[in-house]
PDB file of C-alpha atoms in Angstrom:
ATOM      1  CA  UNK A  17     -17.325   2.004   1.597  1.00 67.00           C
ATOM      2  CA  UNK A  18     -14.164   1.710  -0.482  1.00 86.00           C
ATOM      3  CA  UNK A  19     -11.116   1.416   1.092  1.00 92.00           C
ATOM      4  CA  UNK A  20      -7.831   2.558  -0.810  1.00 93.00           C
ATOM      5  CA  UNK A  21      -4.761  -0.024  -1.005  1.00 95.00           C
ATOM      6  CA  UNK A  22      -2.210   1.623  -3.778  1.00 96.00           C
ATOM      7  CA  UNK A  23       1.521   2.230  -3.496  1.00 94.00           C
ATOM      8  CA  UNK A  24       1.562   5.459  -2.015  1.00 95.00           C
ATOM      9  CA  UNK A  25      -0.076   3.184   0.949  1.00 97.00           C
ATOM     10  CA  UNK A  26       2.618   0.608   0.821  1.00 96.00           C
ATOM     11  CA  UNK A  27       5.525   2.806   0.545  1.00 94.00           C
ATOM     12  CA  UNK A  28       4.164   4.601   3.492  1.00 95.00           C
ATOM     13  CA  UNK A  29       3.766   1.292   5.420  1.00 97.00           C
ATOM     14  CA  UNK A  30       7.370  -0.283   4.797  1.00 96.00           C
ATOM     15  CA  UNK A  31       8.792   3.395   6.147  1.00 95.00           C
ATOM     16  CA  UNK A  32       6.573   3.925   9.174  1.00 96.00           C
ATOM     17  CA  UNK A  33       7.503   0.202   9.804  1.00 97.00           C
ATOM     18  CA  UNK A  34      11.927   1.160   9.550  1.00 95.00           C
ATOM     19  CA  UNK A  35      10.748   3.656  11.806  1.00 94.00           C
ATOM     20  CA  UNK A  36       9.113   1.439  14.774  1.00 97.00           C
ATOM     21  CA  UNK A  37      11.734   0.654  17.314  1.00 98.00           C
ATOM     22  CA  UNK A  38       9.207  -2.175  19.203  1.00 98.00           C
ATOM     23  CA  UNK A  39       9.210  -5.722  17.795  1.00 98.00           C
ATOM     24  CA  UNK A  40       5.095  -5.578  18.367  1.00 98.00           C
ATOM     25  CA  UNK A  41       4.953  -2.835  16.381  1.00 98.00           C
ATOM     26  CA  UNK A  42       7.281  -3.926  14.031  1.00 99.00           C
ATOM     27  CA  UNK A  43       5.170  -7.255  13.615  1.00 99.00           C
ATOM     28  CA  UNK A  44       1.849  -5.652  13.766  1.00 99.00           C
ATOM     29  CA  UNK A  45       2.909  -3.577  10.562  1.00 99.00           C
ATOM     30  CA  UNK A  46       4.413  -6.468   9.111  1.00 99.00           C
ATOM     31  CA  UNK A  47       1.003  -8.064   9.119  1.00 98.00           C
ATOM     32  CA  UNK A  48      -0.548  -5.076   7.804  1.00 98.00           C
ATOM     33  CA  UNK A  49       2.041  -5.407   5.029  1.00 98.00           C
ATOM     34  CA  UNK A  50       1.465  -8.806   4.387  1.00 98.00           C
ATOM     35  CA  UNK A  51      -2.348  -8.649   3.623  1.00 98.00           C
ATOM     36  CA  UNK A  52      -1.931  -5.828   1.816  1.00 98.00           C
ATOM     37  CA  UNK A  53       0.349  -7.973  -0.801  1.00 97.00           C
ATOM     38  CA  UNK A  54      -1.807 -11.057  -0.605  1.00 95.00           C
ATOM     39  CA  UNK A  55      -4.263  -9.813  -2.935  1.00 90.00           C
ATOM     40  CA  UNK A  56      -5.460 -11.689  -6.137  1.00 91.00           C
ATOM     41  CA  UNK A  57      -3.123 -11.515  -9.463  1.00 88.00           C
ATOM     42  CA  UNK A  58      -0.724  -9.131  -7.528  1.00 84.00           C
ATOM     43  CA  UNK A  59      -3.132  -6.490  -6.694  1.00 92.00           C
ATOM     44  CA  UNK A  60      -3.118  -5.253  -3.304  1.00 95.00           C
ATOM     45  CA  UNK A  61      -5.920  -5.960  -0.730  1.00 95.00           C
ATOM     46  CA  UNK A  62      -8.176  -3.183   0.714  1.00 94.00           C
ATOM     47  CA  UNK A  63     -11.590  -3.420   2.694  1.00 95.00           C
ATOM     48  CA  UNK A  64     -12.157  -3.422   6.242  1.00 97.00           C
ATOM     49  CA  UNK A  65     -10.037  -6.452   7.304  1.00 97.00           C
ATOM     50  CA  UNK A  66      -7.003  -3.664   5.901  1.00 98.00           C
ATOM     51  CA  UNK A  67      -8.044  -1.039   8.320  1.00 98.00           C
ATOM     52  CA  UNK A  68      -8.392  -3.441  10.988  1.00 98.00           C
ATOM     53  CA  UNK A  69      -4.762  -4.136  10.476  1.00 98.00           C
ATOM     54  CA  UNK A  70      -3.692  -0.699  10.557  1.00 99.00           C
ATOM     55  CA  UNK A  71      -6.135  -0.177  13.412  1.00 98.00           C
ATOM     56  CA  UNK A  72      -4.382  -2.978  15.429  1.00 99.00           C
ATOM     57  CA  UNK A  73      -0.958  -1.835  14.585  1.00 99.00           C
ATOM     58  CA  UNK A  74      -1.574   1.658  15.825  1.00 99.00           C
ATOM     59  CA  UNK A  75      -2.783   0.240  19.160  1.00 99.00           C
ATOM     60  CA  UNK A  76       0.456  -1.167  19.218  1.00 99.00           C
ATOM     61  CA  UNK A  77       2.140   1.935  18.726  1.00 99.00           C
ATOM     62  CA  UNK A  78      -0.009   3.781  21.095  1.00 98.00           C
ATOM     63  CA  UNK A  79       0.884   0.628  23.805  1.00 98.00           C
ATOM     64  CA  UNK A  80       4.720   1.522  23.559  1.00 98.00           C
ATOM     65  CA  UNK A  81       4.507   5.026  23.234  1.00 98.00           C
ATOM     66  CA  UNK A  82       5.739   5.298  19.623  1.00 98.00           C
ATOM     67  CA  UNK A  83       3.477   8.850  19.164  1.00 97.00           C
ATOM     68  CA  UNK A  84       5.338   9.407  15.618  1.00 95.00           C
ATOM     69  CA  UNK A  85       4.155   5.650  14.279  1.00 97.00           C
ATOM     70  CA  UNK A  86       0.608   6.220  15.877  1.00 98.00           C
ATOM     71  CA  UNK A  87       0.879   9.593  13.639  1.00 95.00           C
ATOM     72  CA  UNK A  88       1.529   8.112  10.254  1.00 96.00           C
ATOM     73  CA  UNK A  89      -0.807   5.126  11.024  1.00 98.00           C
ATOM     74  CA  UNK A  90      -3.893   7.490  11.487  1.00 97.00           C
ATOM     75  CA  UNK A  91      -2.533   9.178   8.277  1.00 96.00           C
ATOM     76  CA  UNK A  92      -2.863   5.756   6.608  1.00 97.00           C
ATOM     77  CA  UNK A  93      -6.151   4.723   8.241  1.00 98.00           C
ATOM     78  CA  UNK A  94      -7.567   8.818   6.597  1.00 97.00           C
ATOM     79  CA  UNK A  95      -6.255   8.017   3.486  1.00 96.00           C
ATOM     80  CA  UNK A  96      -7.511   4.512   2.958  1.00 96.00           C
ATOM     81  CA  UNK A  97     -10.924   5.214   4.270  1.00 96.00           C
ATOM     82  CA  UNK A  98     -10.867   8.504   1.715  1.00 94.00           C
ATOM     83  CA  UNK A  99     -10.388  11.147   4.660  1.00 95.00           C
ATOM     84  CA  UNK A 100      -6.914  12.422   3.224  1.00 93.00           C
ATOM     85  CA  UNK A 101      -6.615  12.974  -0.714  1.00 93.00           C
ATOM     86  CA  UNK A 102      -3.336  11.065  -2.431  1.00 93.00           C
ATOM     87  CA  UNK A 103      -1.370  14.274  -2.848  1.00 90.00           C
ATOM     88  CA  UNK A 104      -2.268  15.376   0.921  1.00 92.00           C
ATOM     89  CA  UNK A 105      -1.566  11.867   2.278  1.00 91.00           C
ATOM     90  CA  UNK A 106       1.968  11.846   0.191  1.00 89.00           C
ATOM     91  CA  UNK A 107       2.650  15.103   1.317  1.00 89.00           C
ATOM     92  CA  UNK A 108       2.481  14.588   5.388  1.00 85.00           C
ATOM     93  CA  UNK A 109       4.501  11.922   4.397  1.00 82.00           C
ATOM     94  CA  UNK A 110       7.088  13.832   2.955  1.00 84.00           C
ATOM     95  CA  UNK A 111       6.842  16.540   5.487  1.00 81.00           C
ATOM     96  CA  UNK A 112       7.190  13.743   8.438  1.00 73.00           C
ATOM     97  CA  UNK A 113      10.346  11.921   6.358  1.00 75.00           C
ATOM     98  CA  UNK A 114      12.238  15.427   5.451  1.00 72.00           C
ATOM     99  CA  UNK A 115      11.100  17.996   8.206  1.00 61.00           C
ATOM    100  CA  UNK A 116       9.495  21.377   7.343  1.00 53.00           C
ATOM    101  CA  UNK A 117       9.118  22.686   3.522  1.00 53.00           C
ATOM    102  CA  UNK A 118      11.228  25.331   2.365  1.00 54.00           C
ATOM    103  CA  UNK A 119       9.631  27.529   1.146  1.00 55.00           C
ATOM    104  CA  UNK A 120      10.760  31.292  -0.197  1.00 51.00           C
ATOM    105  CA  UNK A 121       9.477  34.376   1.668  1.00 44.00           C
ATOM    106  CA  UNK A 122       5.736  35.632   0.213  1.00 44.00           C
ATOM    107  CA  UNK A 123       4.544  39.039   0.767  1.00 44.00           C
ATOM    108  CA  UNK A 124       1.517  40.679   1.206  1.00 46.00           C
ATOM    109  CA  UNK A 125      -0.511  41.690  -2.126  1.00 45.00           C
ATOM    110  CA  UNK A 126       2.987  41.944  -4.360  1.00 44.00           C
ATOM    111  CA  UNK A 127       4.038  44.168  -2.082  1.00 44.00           C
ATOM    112  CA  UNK A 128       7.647  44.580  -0.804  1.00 44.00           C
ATOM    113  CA  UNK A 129       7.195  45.059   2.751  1.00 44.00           C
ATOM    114  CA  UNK A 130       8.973  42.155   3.328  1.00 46.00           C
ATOM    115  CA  UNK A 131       6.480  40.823   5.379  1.00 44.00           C
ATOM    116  CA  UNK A 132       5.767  36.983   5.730  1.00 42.00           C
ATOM    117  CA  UNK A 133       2.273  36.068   5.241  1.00 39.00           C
ATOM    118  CA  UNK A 134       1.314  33.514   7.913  1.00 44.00           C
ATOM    119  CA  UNK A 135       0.172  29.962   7.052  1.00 40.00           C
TER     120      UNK A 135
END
């Protein structure tokens, strides 16, 4: 199996780990982070020994009760083992980091009955 290790990962990582308030979590990420970078001609590294990081660091999270880390490191453990799609994955991300979209009112079949259409 593949395992995805790209920017959108890393970005994702370095935020989730300004958002830990635990130093274990804070160090488990950091970890994460670190192997990530320590791949060959600058390339980042994937495989399993990545999601065993991530796996480790959400235990972490889990440990000290930090439910909205534990969140965004199962997003990053669907992502890299090709659960979540890139534009999904960025998204939830987004969604986590800015709160809820805001979007403009849609109505049923063109019509203006004002009515929200649920989603």
């Amino acid at each position: 199996m593949d395992v995805r290790a790209d920017w959108a990962l890393e970005l994702q990582l370095e935020q989730t780990e300004k958002r830990a308030e635990s130093e274990d979590v804070k160090a488990a990420i950091a970890a994460t982070l670190r192997y990530l970078r320590n791949g060959k001609g600058g390339h980042r590294r994937g495989g399993q020994k990545l999601v065993h990081h991530l796996e480790v660091a959400r235990l972490r999270a889990s440990e000290d009760n930090e439910w909205h880390v534990v969140r965004l490191l199962q997003d990053s453990v669907d992502y890299c083992e090709g659960r979540a799609l890139k534009p999904e994955f960025e998204e939830r991300f987004r969604l986590f980091q800015d709160g809820e979209r805001n979007e403009s009112t849609c109505t049923t079949s063109g019509a203006s009955s004002g009515r929200r259409l649920s989603t």
